[in-house]
XYZ file of C-alpha atoms in Angstrom:
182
model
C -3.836 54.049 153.610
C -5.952 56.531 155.355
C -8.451 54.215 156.654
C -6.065 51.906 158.011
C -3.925 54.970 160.121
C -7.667 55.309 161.723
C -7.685 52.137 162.402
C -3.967 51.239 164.027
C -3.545 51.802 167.441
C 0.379 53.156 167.129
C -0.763 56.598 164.790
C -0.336 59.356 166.874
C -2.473 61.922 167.695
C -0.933 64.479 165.614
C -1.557 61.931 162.250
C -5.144 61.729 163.497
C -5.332 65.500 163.091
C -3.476 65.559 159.864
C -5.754 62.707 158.769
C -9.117 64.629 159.682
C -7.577 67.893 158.091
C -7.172 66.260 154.443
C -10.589 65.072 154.759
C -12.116 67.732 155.344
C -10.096 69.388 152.638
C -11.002 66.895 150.367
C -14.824 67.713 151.287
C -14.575 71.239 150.753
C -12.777 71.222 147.929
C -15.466 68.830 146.713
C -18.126 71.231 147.757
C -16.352 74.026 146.262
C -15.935 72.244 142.889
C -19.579 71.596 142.579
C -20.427 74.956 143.577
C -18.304 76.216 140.552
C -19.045 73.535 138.198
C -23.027 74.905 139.025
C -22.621 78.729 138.650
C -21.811 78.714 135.136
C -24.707 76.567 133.991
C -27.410 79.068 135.647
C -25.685 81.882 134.406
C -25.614 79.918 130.526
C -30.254 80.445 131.403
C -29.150 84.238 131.116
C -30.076 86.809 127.492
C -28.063 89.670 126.919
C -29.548 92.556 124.566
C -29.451 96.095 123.744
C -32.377 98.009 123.968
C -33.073 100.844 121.922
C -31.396 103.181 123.738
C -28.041 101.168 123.775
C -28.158 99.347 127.380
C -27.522 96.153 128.008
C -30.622 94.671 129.229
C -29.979 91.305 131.595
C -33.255 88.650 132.015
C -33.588 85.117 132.080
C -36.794 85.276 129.653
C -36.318 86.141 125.680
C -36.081 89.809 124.944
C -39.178 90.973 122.995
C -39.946 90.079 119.387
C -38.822 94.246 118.404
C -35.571 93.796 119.660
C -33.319 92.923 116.100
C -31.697 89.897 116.330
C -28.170 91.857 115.726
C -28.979 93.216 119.373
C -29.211 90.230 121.120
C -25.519 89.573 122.903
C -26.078 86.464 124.833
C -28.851 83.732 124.731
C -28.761 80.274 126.652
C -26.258 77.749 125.533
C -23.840 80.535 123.213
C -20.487 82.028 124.459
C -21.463 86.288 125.108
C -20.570 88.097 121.796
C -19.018 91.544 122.156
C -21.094 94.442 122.411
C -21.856 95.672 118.535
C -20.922 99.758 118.092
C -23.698 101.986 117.678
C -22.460 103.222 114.093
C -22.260 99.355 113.019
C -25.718 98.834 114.320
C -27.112 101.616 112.217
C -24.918 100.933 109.039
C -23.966 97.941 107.198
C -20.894 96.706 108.979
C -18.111 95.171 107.138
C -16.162 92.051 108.284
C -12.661 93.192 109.289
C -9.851 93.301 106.441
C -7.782 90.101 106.131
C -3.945 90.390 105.832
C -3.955 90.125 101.609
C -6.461 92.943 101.503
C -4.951 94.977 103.590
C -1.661 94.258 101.868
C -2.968 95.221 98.625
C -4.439 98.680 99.743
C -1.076 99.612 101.476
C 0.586 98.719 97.728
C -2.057 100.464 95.980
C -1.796 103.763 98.196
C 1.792 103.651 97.840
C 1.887 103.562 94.316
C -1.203 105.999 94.028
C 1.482 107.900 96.152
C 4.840 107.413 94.088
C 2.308 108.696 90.632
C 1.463 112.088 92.744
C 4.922 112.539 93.692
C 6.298 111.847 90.057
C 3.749 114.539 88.618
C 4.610 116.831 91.087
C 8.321 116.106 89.960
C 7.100 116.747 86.577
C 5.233 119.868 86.823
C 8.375 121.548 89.157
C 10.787 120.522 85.706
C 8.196 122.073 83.573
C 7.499 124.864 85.789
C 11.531 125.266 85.972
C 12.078 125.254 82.112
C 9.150 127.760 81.396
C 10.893 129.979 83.890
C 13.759 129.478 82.267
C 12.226 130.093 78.741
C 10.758 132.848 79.987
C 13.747 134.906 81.458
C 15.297 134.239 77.866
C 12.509 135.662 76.133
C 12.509 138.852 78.710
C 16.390 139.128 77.588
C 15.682 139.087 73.839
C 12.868 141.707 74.528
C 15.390 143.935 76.567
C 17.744 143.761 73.158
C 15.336 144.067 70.925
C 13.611 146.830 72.346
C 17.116 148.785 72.860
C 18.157 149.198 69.630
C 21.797 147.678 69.809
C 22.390 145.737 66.741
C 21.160 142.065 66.687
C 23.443 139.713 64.491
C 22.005 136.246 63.663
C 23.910 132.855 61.235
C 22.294 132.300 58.124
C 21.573 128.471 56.822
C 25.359 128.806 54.974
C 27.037 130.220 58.340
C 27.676 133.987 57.595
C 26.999 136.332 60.310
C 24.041 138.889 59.211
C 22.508 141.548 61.163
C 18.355 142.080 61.523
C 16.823 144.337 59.189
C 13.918 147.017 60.522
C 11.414 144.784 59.563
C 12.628 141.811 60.900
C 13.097 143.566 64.063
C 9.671 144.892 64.472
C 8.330 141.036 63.116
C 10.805 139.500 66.362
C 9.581 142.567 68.392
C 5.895 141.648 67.907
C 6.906 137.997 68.826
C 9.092 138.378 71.665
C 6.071 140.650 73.524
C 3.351 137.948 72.843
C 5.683 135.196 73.923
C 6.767 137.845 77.385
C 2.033 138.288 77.702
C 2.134 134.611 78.255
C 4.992 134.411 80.909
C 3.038 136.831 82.890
């Protein structure tokens, strides 16, 4: 339809200029396409490496056989691959974690967690009753040592009081058990 608006007499002028405007759109824009289409394939002629002081080194001719294949970034027909970290250079670097494995660690440090917090429980309930057993112990001490009369149930239920030797025997007991509250 172009051609023929050239071609017929009745187009105005103004069509004529719209005409030759699109075509030379059309041109450029095929110009411009090639242009781009052509910049990426010389750039794909490009290596990227890291040299041994960690810059990136740009050249269109293969880095030097001492240059570890880990440090080579970009060579002609790959994509560019991120810039390795020093630390993973040097080391063995590990792949990162997928979703299960990271799962898993999260369950195992939480129950690793729940065990420290359940001994801790533990040792505060044991701590508390050897406080507790302890302050009893004091008490008996306190009575023994005071002289006031100490009455205790026999196996049959009577009420009987502690003799002198069985107060010095409770005596002796009462102080080791008090040495290892201290």
């Amino acid at each position: 339809m172009a051609d023929k608006a050239w071609r017929n007499p009745h187009c105005t002028l103004i069509k004529r200029i719209a005409m030759k405007r699109i075509n030379s759109l059309r041109l450029a824009s095929a110009g411009f396409l090639s242009v781009a289409l052509f910049i990426p394939v010389a750039a794909l002629a490009q290596y990227v490496w890291l040299d041994e002081k960690g810059v990136k080194q740009y050249s269109d001719m293969p880095p030097p056989p001492s240059v570890p294949t880990a440090r080579i970034l970009k060579q002609p027909g790959e994509r560019a691959r991120p810039a390795p970290d020093s630390t993973a250079l040097d080391s063995n670097a590990t792949a990162p974690k997928s979703l299960a494995e990271q799962n898993a660690e999260f369950k195992k440090r939480r129950m690793e967690q729940a065990e420290k917090e359940k001994k801790a429980a533990e040792e505060a309930r044991l701590a508390a009753e050897k406080s507790k057993h302890c302050e009893r112990t004091r008490s008996y001490l306190r009575a023994l040592e005071s002289g006031e009369r100490i009455a205790q149930t026999d196996s049959s239920g009577d009420r009987t009081f502690l003799s002198d030797e069985q107060r010095e025997r409770e005596l002796r007991e009462a102080r080791k058990l008090a040495q290892d509250c201290k």
